Short mmCIF file of C-alpha atoms in Angstrom, two decimals:
data_model
loop_
_atom_site.label_atom_id
_atom_site.label_comp_id
_atom_site.label_asym_id
_atom_site.label_seq_id
_atom_site.Cartn_x
_atom_site.Cartn_y
_atom_site.Cartn_z
CA UNK U 1 -83.53 -40.75 146.86
CA UNK U 2 -80.18 -38.98 146.94
CA UNK U 3 -79.77 -37.02 150.18
CA UNK U 4 -78.58 -33.57 149.24
CA UNK U 5 -79.25 -29.87 149.61
CA UNK U 6 -79.32 -28.41 146.13
CA UNK U 7 -78.88 -24.89 144.94
CA UNK U 8 -78.16 -23.41 141.52
CA UNK U 9 -76.06 -20.73 139.87
CA UNK U 10 -78.66 -19.28 137.56
CA UNK U 11 -78.00 -16.07 135.55
CA UNK U 12 -80.35 -13.62 133.81
CA UNK U 13 -80.69 -9.79 133.63
CA UNK U 14 -83.37 -9.60 136.38
CA UNK U 15 -83.16 -12.68 138.59
CA UNK U 16 -80.01 -14.16 137.12
CA UNK U 17 -81.84 -17.25 135.95
CA UNK U 18 -81.12 -18.90 132.61
CA UNK U 19 -83.37 -17.78 129.77
CA UNK U 20 -84.93 -20.48 127.66
CA UNK U 21 -83.21 -20.65 124.27
CA UNK U 22 -81.72 -17.16 124.49
CA UNK U 23 -79.58 -16.55 127.63
CA UNK U 24 -79.37 -13.02 128.94
CA UNK U 25 -76.16 -11.06 129.53
CA UNK U 26 -74.93 -9.74 132.84
CA UNK U 27 -73.83 -6.14 133.19
CA UNK U 28 -70.07 -5.84 133.53
CA UNK U 29 -70.52 -3.38 136.39
CA UNK U 30 -73.16 -5.32 138.29
CA UNK U 31 -72.69 -7.41 141.39
CA UNK U 32 -74.96 -10.17 142.56
CA UNK U 33 -76.56 -11.32 145.78
CA UNK U 34 -78.13 -14.71 146.34
CA UNK U 35 -81.52 -15.72 147.67
CA UNK U 36 -82.10 -19.22 148.98
CA UNK U 37 -85.46 -20.35 147.65
CA UNK U 38 -87.31 -23.64 148.07
CA UNK U 39 -89.33 -24.11 144.87
CA UNK U 40 -92.90 -25.33 144.96
CA UNK U 41 -93.84 -28.51 143.06
CA UNK U 42 -95.54 -28.04 139.71
CA UNK U 43 -95.61 -31.15 137.54
CA UNK U 44 -93.31 -33.98 136.52
CA UNK U 45 -92.50 -35.42 133.11
CA UNK U 46 -90.68 -38.60 132.19
CA UNK U 47 -88.49 -39.39 129.21
CA UNK U 48 -85.35 -41.36 128.39
CA UNK U 49 -81.85 -40.59 127.26
CA UNK U 50 -80.62 -41.94 123.94
CA UNK U 51 -78.82 -44.74 125.80
CA UNK U 52 -82.08 -45.82 127.46
CA UNK U 53 -81.68 -44.31 130.94
CA UNK U 54 -84.91 -43.10 132.53
CA UNK U 55 -84.98 -39.30 133.01
CA UNK U 56 -87.43 -37.24 135.08
CA UNK U 57 -87.88 -33.46 134.86
CA UNK U 58 -89.40 -31.77 137.90
CA UNK U 59 -90.99 -28.53 136.69
CA UNK U 60 -91.20 -26.36 139.83
CA UNK U 61 -92.24 -22.78 140.50
CA UNK U 62 -90.98 -19.70 142.29
CA UNK U 63 -91.96 -16.05 141.94
CA UNK U 64 -88.24 -15.22 142.28
CA UNK U 65 -87.96 -16.29 138.64
CA UNK U 66 -89.06 -13.66 136.13
CA UNK U 67 -92.46 -14.00 134.50
CA UNK U 68 -92.32 -14.27 130.67
CA UNK U 69 -94.44 -12.03 128.43
CA UNK U 70 -98.14 -12.85 128.47
CA UNK U 71 -98.83 -13.89 124.90
CA UNK U 72 -101.73 -15.84 123.38
CA UNK U 73 -101.65 -19.28 121.78
CA UNK U 74 -102.11 -17.62 118.38
CA UNK U 75 -99.12 -15.36 119.00
CA UNK U 76 -97.00 -18.33 120.08
CA UNK U 77 -97.96 -20.28 116.98
CA UNK U 78 -97.12 -17.30 114.79
CA UNK U 79 -93.69 -17.01 116.43
CA UNK U 80 -93.04 -20.73 115.93
CA UNK U 81 -94.14 -20.60 112.30
CA UNK U 82 -91.84 -17.68 111.54
CA UNK U 83 -89.05 -19.32 113.60
CA UNK U 84 -88.45 -15.95 115.27
CA UNK U 85 -88.03 -17.49 118.74
CA UNK U 86 -86.29 -14.35 120.00
CA UNK U 87 -89.68 -12.69 120.30
CA UNK U 88 -90.63 -14.95 123.20
CA UNK U 89 -88.23 -15.71 126.05
CA UNK U 90 -89.04 -17.84 129.05
CA UNK U 91 -86.75 -17.34 132.09
CA UNK U 92 -86.06 -20.54 133.97
CA UNK U 93 -83.54 -22.15 136.30
CA UNK U 94 -82.08 -25.54 135.41
CA UNK U 95 -80.38 -27.42 138.22
CA UNK U 96 -77.78 -30.18 137.98
CA UNK U 97 -78.95 -33.80 137.74
CA UNK U 98 -79.48 -35.78 140.92
CA UNK U 99 -79.76 -39.51 141.30
CA UNK U 100 -83.14 -40.93 142.35
CA UNK U 101 -85.04 -44.23 142.37
CA UNK U 102 -88.22 -44.73 140.36
CA UNK U 103 -91.28 -46.57 141.71
CA UNK U 104 -89.74 -49.88 140.64
CA UNK U 105 -86.55 -49.22 142.57
CA UNK U 106 -84.50 -48.62 139.44
CA UNK U 107 -81.85 -45.88 139.50
CA UNK U 108 -82.64 -42.84 137.35
CA UNK U 109 -81.76 -39.17 136.98
CA UNK U 110 -83.92 -36.16 137.78
CA UNK U 111 -83.51 -32.51 136.80
CA UNK U 112 -85.19 -29.65 138.68
CA UNK U 113 -86.43 -26.78 136.51
CA UNK U 114 -87.98 -23.63 138.00
CA UNK U 115 -90.37 -21.31 136.17
CA UNK U 116 -92.70 -18.53 137.28
CA UNK U 117 -95.94 -19.86 138.88
CA UNK U 118 -98.24 -17.88 136.56
CA UNK U 119 -96.52 -19.32 133.51
CA UNK U 120 -96.84 -22.80 135.02
CA UNK U 121 -100.61 -22.30 135.26
CA UNK U 122 -100.73 -21.23 131.61
CA UNK U 123 -98.65 -24.24 130.57
CA UNK U 124 -101.03 -26.64 132.36
CA UNK U 125 -104.03 -25.04 130.65
CA UNK U 126 -102.68 -24.64 127.11
CA UNK U 127 -101.21 -27.65 125.32
CA UNK U 128 -99.30 -25.43 122.88
CA UNK U 129 -97.36 -23.81 125.72
CA UNK U 130 -96.79 -27.21 127.35
CA UNK U 131 -95.28 -28.62 124.17
CA UNK U 132 -93.14 -25.51 123.71
CA UNK U 133 -91.85 -25.59 127.30
CA UNK U 134 -91.07 -29.32 127.31
CA UNK U 135 -89.29 -29.28 123.95
CA UNK U 136 -87.23 -26.22 124.79
CA UNK U 137 -86.46 -27.38 128.35
CA UNK U 138 -85.13 -30.71 127.11
CA UNK U 139 -83.00 -28.83 124.59
CA UNK U 140 -81.53 -26.63 127.35
CA UNK U 141 -80.78 -29.70 129.50
CA UNK U 142 -79.07 -31.35 126.52
CA UNK U 143 -76.93 -28.29 125.84
CA UNK U 144 -76.04 -27.65 129.47
CA UNK U 145 -75.27 -31.21 130.55
CA UNK U 146 -74.07 -32.76 127.24
CA UNK U 147 -76.76 -35.45 127.14
CA UNK U 148 -79.10 -36.65 124.39
CA UNK U 149 -82.77 -36.98 125.33
CA UNK U 150 -85.69 -38.52 123.49
CA UNK U 151 -88.12 -35.66 122.98
CA UNK U 152 -90.77 -37.89 121.44
CA UNK U 153 -90.79 -40.13 124.54
CA UNK U 154 -91.69 -37.29 126.91
CA UNK U 155 -94.76 -38.17 129.04
CA UNK U 156 -96.58 -35.98 131.58
CA UNK U 157 -97.15 -37.91 134.83
CA UNK U 158 -100.72 -37.37 136.00
CA UNK U 159 -100.37 -38.40 139.63
CA UNK U 160 -96.88 -37.12 140.44
CA UNK U 161 -95.85 -33.49 140.93
CA UNK U 162 -92.13 -34.27 141.35
CA UNK U 163 -89.67 -37.09 141.90
CA UNK U 164 -87.48 -36.80 144.98
CA UNK U 165 -87.27 -34.05 147.57
CA UNK U 166 -87.27 -30.44 146.40
CA UNK U 167 -84.35 -28.81 148.17
CA UNK U 168 -83.57 -25.07 148.44
CA UNK U 169 -81.98 -23.54 145.38
CA UNK U 170 -79.80 -20.46 145.35
CA UNK U 171 -81.16 -17.85 142.94
CA UNK U 172 -78.81 -14.99 142.23
CA UNK U 173 -80.27 -11.49 142.11
CA UNK U 174 -78.61 -8.54 140.41
CA UNK U 175 -77.78 -5.66 142.72
CA UNK U 176 -77.00 -2.09 141.76
CA UNK U 177 -73.68 -1.64 139.97
CA UNK U 178 -70.58 -0.55 141.87
CA UNK U 179 -69.76 1.97 139.12
CA UNK U 180 -72.47 4.58 138.59
CA UNK U 181 -72.65 8.02 137.02
CA UNK U 182 -72.25 10.86 139.48
CA UNK U 183 -73.38 14.44 139.33
CA UNK U 184 -70.52 16.42 137.77
CA UNK U 185 -71.16 19.25 140.22
CA UNK U 186 -70.41 16.95 143.14
CA UNK U 187 -66.88 15.69 143.70
CA UNK U 188 -66.54 11.94 144.01
CA UNK U 189 -65.92 10.84 147.57
CA UNK U 190 -63.29 8.19 148.07
CA UNK U 191 -64.42 5.36 150.28
CA UNK U 192 -61.95 3.92 152.79
CA UNK U 193 -64.25 1.05 153.70
CA UNK U 194 -64.24 -2.45 152.27
CA UNK U 195 -67.03 -5.02 152.47
CA UNK U 196 -66.81 -6.97 155.72
CA UNK U 197 -66.34 -10.18 153.75
CA UNK U 198 -63.00 -8.95 152.40
CA UNK U 199 -61.51 -9.10 155.90
CA UNK U 200 -62.75 -12.60 156.61
CA UNK U 201 -60.03 -15.22 157.18
CA UNK U 202 -59.61 -17.96 154.59
CA UNK U 203 -61.73 -21.04 155.11
CA UNK U 204 -59.46 -23.81 156.48
CA UNK U 205 -59.93 -26.52 153.86
CA UNK U 206 -58.28 -28.12 150.83
CA UNK U 207 -60.59 -27.75 147.82
CA UNK U 208 -60.51 -30.59 145.32
CA UNK U 209 -60.67 -29.78 141.59
CA UNK U 210 -61.64 -32.56 139.18
CA UNK U 211 -61.45 -32.12 135.40
CA UNK U 212 -63.83 -34.23 133.32
CA UNK U 213 -63.00 -36.12 131.24
CA UNK U 214 -59.67 -36.98 132.86
CA UNK U 215 -58.02 -37.23 129.44
CA UNK U 216 -58.54 -35.23 126.29
CA UNK U 217 -60.34 -31.91 125.92
CA UNK U 218 -61.88 -30.77 129.23
CA UNK U 219 -65.66 -30.35 129.27
CA UNK U 220 -66.43 -29.80 132.94
CA UNK U 221 -64.70 -28.70 136.13
CA UNK U 222 -66.00 -30.16 139.39
CA UNK U 223 -64.94 -28.35 142.56
CA UNK U 224 -65.47 -30.04 145.92
CA UNK U 225 -65.18 -28.02 149.13
CA UNK U 226 -65.47 -29.86 152.44
CA UNK U 227 -65.49 -28.13 155.81
CA UNK U 228 -67.25 -28.72 159.13
CA UNK U 229 -67.69 -24.93 159.30
CA UNK U 230 -70.29 -25.18 156.53
CA UNK U 231 -73.36 -26.09 158.57
CA UNK U 232 -76.06 -25.64 155.94
CA UNK U 233 -76.75 -24.07 152.56
CA UNK U 234 -78.27 -21.06 154.33
CA UNK U 235 -74.86 -19.94 155.58
CA UNK U 236 -73.25 -20.01 152.12
CA UNK U 237 -72.91 -17.21 149.58
CA UNK U 238 -71.40 -18.34 146.29
CA UNK U 239 -70.12 -16.12 143.48
CA UNK U 240 -68.63 -17.71 140.36
CA UNK U 241 -66.66 -15.86 137.71
CA UNK U 242 -65.16 -17.02 134.44
CA UNK U 243 -61.86 -17.95 136.06
CA UNK U 244 -62.42 -17.96 139.82
CA UNK U 245 -64.77 -18.83 142.67
CA UNK U 246 -65.56 -16.81 145.79
CA UNK U 247 -67.35 -18.51 148.66
CA UNK U 248 -68.52 -16.72 151.80
CA UNK U 249 -69.28 -18.95 154.79
CA UNK U 250 -71.28 -17.19 157.48
CA UNK U 251 -70.59 -15.97 160.04
CA UNK U 252 -66.97 -15.23 159.15
CA UNK U 253 -64.92 -17.19 156.57
CA UNK U 254 -64.20 -16.90 152.88
CA UNK U 255 -62.62 -18.99 150.13
CA UNK U 256 -61.01 -17.56 147.00
CA UNK U 257 -60.13 -20.15 144.39
CA UNK U 258 -58.61 -19.74 140.93
CA UNK U 259 -59.83 -22.18 138.29
CA UNK U 260 -57.49 -24.02 135.86
CA UNK U 261 -59.73 -23.20 132.86
CA UNK U 262 -62.16 -20.47 131.87
CA UNK U 263 -65.74 -21.61 132.47
CA UNK U 264 -69.33 -20.68 131.64
CA UNK U 265 -70.29 -19.38 135.07
CA UNK U 266 -73.86 -18.70 133.95
CA UNK U 267 -74.43 -22.37 133.14
CA UNK U 268 -72.98 -23.86 136.32
CA UNK U 269 -74.73 -25.74 139.09
CA UNK U 270 -73.91 -26.38 142.74
CA UNK U 271 -74.98 -28.91 145.32
CA UNK U 272 -74.57 -28.90 149.11
CA UNK U 273 -74.51 -32.16 151.07
CA UNK U 274 -75.59 -31.33 154.62
CA UNK U 275 -74.42 -34.50 156.33
CA UNK U 276 -71.00 -34.47 154.66
CA UNK U 277 -70.60 -30.67 154.91
CA UNK U 278 -69.53 -30.72 151.26
CA UNK U 279 -70.24 -28.20 148.50
CA UNK U 280 -69.91 -29.51 144.94
CA UNK U 281 -69.75 -27.00 142.08
CA UNK U 282 -70.02 -28.18 138.46
CA UNK U 283 -68.98 -25.76 135.72
CA UNK U 284 -68.80 -26.29 131.93
CA UNK U 285 -65.47 -25.33 130.39
CA UNK U 286 -65.46 -22.69 127.66
CA UNK U 287 -64.69 -23.86 124.14
CA UNK U 288 -61.06 -23.49 123.14
CA UNK U 289 -59.78 -24.18 126.64
CA UNK U 290 -57.40 -27.07 127.19
#
């Protein structure tokens, strides 16, 4: 098993997680805070990529992820028949792939997906919801990580809840916006205070930016930050924008980094390696860049 501490950048209107099929939009005036959450195991499915590599999907649960609407099997079937998928949205968090070993000792890839625990119970009870979740989840993984998966080869593992260790994931929560309407009868008061983080000294490190592929049109940006001051994922607060990264390292450092290309911050993933004190951030590049 790969030794790592994993946490995600996962956007959505309520809990900032990615919505299945139809991603939500962030408010331009909103700011975000992060909650480190260790998901609970749910169930594990196995499939293969088009090139034959074995792929595992760990479907985990956390009540930090929004619960989807409670609809019946008949209502789901009606939505699928009319192809009006927008009527049913399932919030979920999709993490980056991590290398693992299967029971035969063969290298494989695993993806951690987090859904609400109540929806997980429904999925296990109703085959229609299971098929919907698996098909749509594989589609999201394909779109996010530029891989091709064999949907028809997907198999639910009866005696395995997950492959590998479930590490804490960073779920981003929307806070109240900085810009709000004020009572016209009350004059606006000008604040002379800045967040404490703004006065933090810069983290002493040399971030490494890798563009993939190395030649041709860029698809991903991989940012590696290594510092002995980063003791664990619990001391990190990560905020990713379309063209920059802000990292707060508790108790008192910060890192501001401009990116060479505009990225899809909502679709990014991050991974913290405790022993190496290294944070790796993977971000898909927006179309038209490069």
